[in-house]
Short mmCIF file of C-alpha atoms in Angstrom, two decimals:
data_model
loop_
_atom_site.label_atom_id
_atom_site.label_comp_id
_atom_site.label_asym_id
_atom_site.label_seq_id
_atom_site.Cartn_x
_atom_site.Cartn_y
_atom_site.Cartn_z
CA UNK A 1 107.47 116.07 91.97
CA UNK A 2 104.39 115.67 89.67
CA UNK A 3 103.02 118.73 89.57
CA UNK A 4 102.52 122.08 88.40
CA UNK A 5 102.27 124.98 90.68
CA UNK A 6 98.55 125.68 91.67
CA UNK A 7 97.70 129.09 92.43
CA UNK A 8 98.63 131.50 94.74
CA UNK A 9 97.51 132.63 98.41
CA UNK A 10 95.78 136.22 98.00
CA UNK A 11 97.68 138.97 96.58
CA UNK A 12 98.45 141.61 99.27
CA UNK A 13 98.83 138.76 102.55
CA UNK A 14 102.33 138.26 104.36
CA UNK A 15 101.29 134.84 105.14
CA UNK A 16 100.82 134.43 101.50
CA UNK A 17 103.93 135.36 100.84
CA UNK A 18 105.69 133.72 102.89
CA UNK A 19 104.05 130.26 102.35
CA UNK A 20 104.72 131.09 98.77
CA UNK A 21 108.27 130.97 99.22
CA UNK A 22 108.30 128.34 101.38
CA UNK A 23 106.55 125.99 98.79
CA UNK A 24 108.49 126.76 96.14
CA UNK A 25 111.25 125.95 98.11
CA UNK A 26 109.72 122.24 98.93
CA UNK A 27 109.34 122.37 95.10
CA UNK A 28 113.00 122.54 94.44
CA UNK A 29 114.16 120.47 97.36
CA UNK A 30 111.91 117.60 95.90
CA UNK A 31 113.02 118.26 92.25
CA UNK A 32 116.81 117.96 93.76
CA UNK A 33 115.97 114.56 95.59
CA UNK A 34 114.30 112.92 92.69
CA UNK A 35 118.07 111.97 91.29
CA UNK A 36 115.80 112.62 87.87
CA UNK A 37 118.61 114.09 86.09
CA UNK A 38 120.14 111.83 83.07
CA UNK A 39 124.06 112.32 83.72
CA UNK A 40 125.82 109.35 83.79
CA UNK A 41 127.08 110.90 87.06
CA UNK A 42 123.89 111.30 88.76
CA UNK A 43 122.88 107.87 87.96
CA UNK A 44 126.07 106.87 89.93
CA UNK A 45 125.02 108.83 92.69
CA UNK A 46 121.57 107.20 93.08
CA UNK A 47 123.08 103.59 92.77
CA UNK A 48 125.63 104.37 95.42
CA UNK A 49 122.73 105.86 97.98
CA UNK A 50 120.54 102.86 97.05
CA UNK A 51 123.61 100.58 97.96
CA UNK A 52 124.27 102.66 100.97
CA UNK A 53 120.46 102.68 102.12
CA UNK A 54 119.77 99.00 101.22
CA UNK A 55 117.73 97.12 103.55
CA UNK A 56 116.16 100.40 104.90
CA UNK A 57 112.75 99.31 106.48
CA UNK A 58 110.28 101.91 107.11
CA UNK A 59 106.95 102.19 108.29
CA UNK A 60 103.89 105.05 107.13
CA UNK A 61 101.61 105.08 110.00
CA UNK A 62 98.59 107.45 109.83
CA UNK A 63 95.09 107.81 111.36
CA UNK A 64 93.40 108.00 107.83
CA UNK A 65 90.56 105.79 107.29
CA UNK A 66 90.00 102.73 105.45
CA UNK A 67 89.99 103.28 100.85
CA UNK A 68 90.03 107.00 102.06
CA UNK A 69 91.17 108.73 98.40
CA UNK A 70 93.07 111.06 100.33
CA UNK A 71 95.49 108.95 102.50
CA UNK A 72 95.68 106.79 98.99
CA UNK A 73 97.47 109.64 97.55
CA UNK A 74 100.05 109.93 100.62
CA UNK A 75 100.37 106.28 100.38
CA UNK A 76 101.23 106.80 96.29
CA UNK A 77 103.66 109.57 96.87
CA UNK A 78 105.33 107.38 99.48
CA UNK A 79 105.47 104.44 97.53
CA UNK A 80 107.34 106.36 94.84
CA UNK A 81 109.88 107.82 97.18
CA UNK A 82 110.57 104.30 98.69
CA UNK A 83 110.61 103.04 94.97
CA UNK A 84 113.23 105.44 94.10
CA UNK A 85 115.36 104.83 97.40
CA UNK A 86 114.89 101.09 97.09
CA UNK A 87 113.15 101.48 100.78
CA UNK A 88 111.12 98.46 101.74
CA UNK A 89 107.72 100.29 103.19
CA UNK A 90 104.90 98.86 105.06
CA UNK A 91 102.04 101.38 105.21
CA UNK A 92 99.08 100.83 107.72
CA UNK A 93 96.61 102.98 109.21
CA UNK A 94 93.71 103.50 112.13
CA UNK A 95 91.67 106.79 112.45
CA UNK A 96 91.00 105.53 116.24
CA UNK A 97 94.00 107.51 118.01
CA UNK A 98 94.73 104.52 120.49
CA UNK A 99 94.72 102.33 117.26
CA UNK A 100 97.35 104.22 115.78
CA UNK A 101 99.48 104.10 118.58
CA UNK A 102 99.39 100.52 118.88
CA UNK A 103 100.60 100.29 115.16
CA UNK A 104 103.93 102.75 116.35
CA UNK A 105 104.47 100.43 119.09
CA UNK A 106 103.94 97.12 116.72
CA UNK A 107 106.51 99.02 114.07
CA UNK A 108 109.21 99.59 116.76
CA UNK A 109 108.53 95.40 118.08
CA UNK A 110 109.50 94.60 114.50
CA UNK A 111 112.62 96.93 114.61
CA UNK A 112 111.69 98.88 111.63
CA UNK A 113 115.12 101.53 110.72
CA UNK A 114 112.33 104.35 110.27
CA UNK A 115 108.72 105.31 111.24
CA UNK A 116 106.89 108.20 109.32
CA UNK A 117 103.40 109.30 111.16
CA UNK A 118 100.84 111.92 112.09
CA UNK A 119 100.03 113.09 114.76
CA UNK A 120 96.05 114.17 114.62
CA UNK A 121 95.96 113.71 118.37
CA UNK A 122 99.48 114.28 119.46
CA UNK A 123 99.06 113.63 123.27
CA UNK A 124 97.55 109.83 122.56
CA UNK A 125 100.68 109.34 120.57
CA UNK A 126 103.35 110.47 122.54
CA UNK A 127 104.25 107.33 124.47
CA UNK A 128 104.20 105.35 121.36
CA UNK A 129 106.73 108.23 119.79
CA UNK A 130 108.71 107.72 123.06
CA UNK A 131 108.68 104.02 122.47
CA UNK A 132 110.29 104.15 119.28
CA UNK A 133 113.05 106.60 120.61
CA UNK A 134 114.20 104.85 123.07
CA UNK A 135 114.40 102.41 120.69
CA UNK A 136 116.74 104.01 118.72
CA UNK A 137 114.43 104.53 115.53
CA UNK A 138 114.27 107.60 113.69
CA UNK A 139 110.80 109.26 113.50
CA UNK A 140 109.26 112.20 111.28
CA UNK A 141 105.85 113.35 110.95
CA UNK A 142 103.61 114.46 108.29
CA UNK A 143 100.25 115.79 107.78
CA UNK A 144 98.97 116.48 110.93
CA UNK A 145 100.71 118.31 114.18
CA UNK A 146 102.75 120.92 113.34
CA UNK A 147 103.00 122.57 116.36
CA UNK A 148 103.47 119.19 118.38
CA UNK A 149 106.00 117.50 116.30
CA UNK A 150 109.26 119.52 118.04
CA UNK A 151 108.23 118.70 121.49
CA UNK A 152 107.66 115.47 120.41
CA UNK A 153 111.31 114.33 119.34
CA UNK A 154 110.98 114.20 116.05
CA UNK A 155 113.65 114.71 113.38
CA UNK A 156 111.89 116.55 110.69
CA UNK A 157 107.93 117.47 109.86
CA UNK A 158 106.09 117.72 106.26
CA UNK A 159 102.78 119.47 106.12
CA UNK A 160 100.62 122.29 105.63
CA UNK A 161 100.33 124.76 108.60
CA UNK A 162 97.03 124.34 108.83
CA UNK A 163 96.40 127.87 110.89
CA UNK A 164 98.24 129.64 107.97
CA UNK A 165 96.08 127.67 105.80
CA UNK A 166 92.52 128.67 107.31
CA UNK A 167 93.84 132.67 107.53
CA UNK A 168 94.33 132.33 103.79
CA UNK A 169 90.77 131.09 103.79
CA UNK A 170 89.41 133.42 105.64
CA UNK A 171 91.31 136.46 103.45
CA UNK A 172 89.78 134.57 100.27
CA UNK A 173 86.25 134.94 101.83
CA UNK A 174 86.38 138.68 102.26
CA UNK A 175 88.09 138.98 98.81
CA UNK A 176 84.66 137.02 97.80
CA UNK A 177 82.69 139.36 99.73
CA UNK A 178 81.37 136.35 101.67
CA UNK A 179 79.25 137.43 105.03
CA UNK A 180 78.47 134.25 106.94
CA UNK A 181 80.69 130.68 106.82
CA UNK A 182 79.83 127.88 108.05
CA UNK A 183 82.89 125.78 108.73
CA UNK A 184 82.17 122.08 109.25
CA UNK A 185 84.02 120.13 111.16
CA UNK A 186 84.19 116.27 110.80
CA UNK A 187 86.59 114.90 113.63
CA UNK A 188 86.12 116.55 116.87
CA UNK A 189 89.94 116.68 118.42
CA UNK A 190 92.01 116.45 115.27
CA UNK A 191 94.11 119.75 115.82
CA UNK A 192 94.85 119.74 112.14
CA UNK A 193 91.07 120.04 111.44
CA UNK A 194 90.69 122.58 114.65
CA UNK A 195 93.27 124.35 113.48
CA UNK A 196 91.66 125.11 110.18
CA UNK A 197 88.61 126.53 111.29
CA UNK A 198 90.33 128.67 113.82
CA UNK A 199 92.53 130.31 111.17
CA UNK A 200 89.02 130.82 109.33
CA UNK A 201 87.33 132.80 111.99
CA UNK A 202 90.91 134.60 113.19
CA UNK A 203 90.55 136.63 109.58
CA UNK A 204 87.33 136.31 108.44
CA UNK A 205 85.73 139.73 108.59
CA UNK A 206 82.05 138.12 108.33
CA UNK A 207 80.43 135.75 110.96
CA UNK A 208 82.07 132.11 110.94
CA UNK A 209 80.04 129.68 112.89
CA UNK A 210 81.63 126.26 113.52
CA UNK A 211 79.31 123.12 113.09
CA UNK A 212 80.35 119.54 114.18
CA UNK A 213 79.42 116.32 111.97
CA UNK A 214 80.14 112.65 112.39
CA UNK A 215 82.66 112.21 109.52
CA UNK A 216 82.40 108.64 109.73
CA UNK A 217 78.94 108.95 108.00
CA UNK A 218 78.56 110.61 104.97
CA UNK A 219 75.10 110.82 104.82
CA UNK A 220 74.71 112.24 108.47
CA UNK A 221 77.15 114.79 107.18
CA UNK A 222 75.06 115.72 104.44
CA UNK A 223 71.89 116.08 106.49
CA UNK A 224 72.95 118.09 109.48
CA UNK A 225 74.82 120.55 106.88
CA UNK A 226 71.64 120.76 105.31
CA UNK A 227 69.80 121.57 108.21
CA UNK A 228 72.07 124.02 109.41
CA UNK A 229 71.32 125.49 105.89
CA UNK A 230 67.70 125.37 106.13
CA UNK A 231 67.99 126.59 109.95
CA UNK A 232 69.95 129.99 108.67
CA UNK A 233 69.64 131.29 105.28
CA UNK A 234 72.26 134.14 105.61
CA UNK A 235 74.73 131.19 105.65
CA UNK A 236 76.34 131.93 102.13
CA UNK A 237 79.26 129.86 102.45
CA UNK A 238 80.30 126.23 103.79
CA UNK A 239 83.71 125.19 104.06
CA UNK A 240 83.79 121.80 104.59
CA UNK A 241 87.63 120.16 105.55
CA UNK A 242 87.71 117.71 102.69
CA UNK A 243 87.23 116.66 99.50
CA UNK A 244 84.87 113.61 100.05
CA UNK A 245 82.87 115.71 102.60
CA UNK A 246 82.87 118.86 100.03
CA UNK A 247 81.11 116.65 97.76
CA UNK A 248 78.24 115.92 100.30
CA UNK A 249 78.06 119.63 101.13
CA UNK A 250 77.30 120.30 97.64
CA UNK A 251 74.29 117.67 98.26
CA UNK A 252 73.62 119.45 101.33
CA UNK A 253 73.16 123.20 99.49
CA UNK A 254 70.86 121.41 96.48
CA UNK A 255 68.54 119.65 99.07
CA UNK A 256 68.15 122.74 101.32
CA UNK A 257 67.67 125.14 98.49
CA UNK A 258 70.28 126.95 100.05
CA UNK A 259 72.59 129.73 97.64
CA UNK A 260 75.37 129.28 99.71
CA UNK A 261 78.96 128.23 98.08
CA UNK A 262 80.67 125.21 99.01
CA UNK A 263 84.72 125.50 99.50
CA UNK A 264 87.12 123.15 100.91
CA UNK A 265 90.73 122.18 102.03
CA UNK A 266 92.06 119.11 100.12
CA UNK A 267 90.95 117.70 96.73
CA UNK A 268 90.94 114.75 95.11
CA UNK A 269 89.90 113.98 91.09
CA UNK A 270 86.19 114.29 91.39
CA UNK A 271 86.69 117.38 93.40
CA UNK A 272 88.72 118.63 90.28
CA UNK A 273 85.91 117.97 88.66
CA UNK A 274 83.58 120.05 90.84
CA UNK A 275 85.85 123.03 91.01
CA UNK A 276 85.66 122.72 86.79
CA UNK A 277 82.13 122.23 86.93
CA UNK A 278 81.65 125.84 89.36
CA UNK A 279 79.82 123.22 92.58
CA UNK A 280 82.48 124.22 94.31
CA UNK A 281 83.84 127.19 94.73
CA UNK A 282 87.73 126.63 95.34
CA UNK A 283 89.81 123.95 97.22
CA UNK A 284 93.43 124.24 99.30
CA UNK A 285 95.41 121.56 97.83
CA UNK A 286 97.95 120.75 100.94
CA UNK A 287 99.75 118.25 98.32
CA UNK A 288 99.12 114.74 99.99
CA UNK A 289 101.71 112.88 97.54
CA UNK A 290 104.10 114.92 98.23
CA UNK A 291 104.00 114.69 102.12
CA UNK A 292 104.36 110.95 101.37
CA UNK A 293 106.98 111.38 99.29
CA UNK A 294 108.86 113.58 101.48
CA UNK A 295 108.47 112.11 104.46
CA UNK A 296 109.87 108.97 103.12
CA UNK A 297 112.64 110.18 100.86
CA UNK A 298 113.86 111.68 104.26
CA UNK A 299 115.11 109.02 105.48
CA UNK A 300 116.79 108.09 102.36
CA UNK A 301 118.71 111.26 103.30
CA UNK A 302 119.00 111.03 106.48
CA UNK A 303 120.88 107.59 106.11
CA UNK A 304 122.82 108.12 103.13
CA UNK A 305 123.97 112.11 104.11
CA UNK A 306 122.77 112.63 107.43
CA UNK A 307 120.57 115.47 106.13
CA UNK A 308 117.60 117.30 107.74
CA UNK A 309 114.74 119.25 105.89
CA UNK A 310 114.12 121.93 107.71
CA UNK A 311 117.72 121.42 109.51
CA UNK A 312 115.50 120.13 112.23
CA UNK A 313 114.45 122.84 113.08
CA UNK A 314 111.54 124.02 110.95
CA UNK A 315 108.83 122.14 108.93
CA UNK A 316 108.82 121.68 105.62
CA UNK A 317 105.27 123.09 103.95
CA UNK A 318 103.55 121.35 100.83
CA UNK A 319 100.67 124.20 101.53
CA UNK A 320 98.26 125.77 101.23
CA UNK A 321 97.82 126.50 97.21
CA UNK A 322 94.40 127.64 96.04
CA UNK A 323 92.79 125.74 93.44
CA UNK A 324 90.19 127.66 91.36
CA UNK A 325 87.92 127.36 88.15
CA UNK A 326 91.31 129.74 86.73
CA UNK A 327 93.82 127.48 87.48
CA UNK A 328 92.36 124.31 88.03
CA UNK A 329 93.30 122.69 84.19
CA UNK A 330 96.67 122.86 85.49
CA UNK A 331 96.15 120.49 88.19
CA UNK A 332 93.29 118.19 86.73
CA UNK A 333 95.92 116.14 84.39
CA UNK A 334 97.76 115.00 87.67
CA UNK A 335 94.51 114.29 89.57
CA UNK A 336 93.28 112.25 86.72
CA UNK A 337 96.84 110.63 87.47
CA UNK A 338 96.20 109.74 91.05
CA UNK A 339 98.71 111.97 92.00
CA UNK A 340 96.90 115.06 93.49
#
């Protein structure tokens, strides 16, 4: 994959650790699928899965929202993978959960050989997930519902466990000596989101105080954080749940005079630019192109050598890694790319 490793979860945390290990081992499984080496004999191989796998149609199906940088950079690492595979991929979208559904059910009419989705709001989607096993078509998820995507029937899942994820958070905040977060949340329902903020306050020693914000307006988001800012000035740090709304939280902290710091999960390239910069204080990078990549290069494997990541039995992490003002050179040259 296109990247280099960002840094770790806090020294001292089993979590860390663990979800150490387990992203270095995505790390190597993706370096082993790219069929990047240049024997003669590995170039064989990839022609005879591409023959093998030809005519593979497969459909990305999220709930991210319209020119959302974000889902672009699933939709690049997916792209790639299908590239590679010679996969012919349709990718569509619809943050509305019914919406979404609708677009499983539309992908199983036209008898797609694979359907890669999230599962934000797992319960909306589970008839549509039904749908498309009784059908007879393959499904994995990414992204969003980690702890749904087993009972759901699907093959394999490729994500960040986003609990894990807000612990690590909340262990960074104490190692910043942080006393009160606020921890915004932009979609009520998405578990993924939920999730987050819920790991926060599990391991947070300080006060963490969730606050609710219509993500589909940017500047509503950056007015009610502000508020809550000028409401409570022990508030000394907002962690906002992505990079777009991180930005507007920075807005939020100038306008209310406020000395809180901003952190987030996710980044994109101008949130590279604010880690650099010190506006914000760190980001999780849950690797977005390679969740795309992944969850489409499965079934590249799946058809060609009946493999399972995971053995279909575990998920597959891309997260969390911390990006800082230490490490975060590392990571801008592949942002600038489009790739994280």
């Amino acid at each position: 994959m296109n990247t280099t490793p960002s840094g770790p979860v806090p020294a001292g945390s089993a979590r860390g650790t663990a979800v150490a290990a387990a992203v270095a081992a995505v790390c190597l499984l993706a370096s082993g699928c790219s069929g990047s080496g240049g024997s003669d004999a590995g170039s064989d191989a990839d022609a005879a899965g591409k023959a093998s796998a030809g005519g593979i149609k497969v459909a990305l199906i999220t709930h991210g929202a319209p020119d959302d940088a974000f889902w672009e950079l699933v939709k690049k690492g997916a792209q790639a993978a299908a590239a590679k595979d010679g996969i012919d991929l349709t990718y569509e979208s619809n943050p509305d959960s019914k919406g979404q559904a609708d677009l499983v059910r539309d992908a199983v009419a036209d008898r797609v050989d694979g359907i890669a989705l999230t599962l934000a709001k797992p319960e909306a989607m589970r008839s549509a997930v039904a749908a498309a096993r009784a059908a007879g078509i393959p499904v994995v998820g990414l992204n969003s519902g980690i702890d749904a995507w087993k009972s759901g029937g699907l093959l394999q899942y490729f994500g960040q466990n986003e609990s894990v994820a807000g612990q690590a958070v909340g262990d960074k905040l104490d190692a910043l000596r942080a006393k009160h977060a606020l921890c915004v949340i932009h979609e009520r329902g998405n578990v993924a989101v939920e999730a987050r903020c819920a790991g926060v306050k599990k391991t947070f020693a300080g006060r963490t105080e969730m606050h609710y914000v219509d993500g589909t307006d940017m500047d509503a988001v950056t007015d009610s954080v502000a508020a809550a800012l000028r409401q409570d000035r022990t508030i000394d740090e907002v962690v906002m749940n992505g990079a777009e709304f991180a930005l507007a939280a920075v807005k939020s902290v100038k306008e209310a005079g406020s000395k809180a710091e901003v952190a987030t999960f996710d980044l994109n390239k101008d949130l590279v630019k604010a880690v650099q910069s010190g506006d914000v204080q760190f980001a999780v990078d849950q690797q977005p192109y390679l969740q795309g990549y992944l969850a489409v290069d499965a079934f590249w494997l799946y058809r060609t050598n009946g493999n399972f990541s995971g053995g279909g039995e575990e998920p597959v992490l891309t997260g969390p890694a911390f990006v800082t003002k230490q490490n975060v050179a590392a990571v801008s040259k592949f942002a600038t790319n489009g790739t994280r």
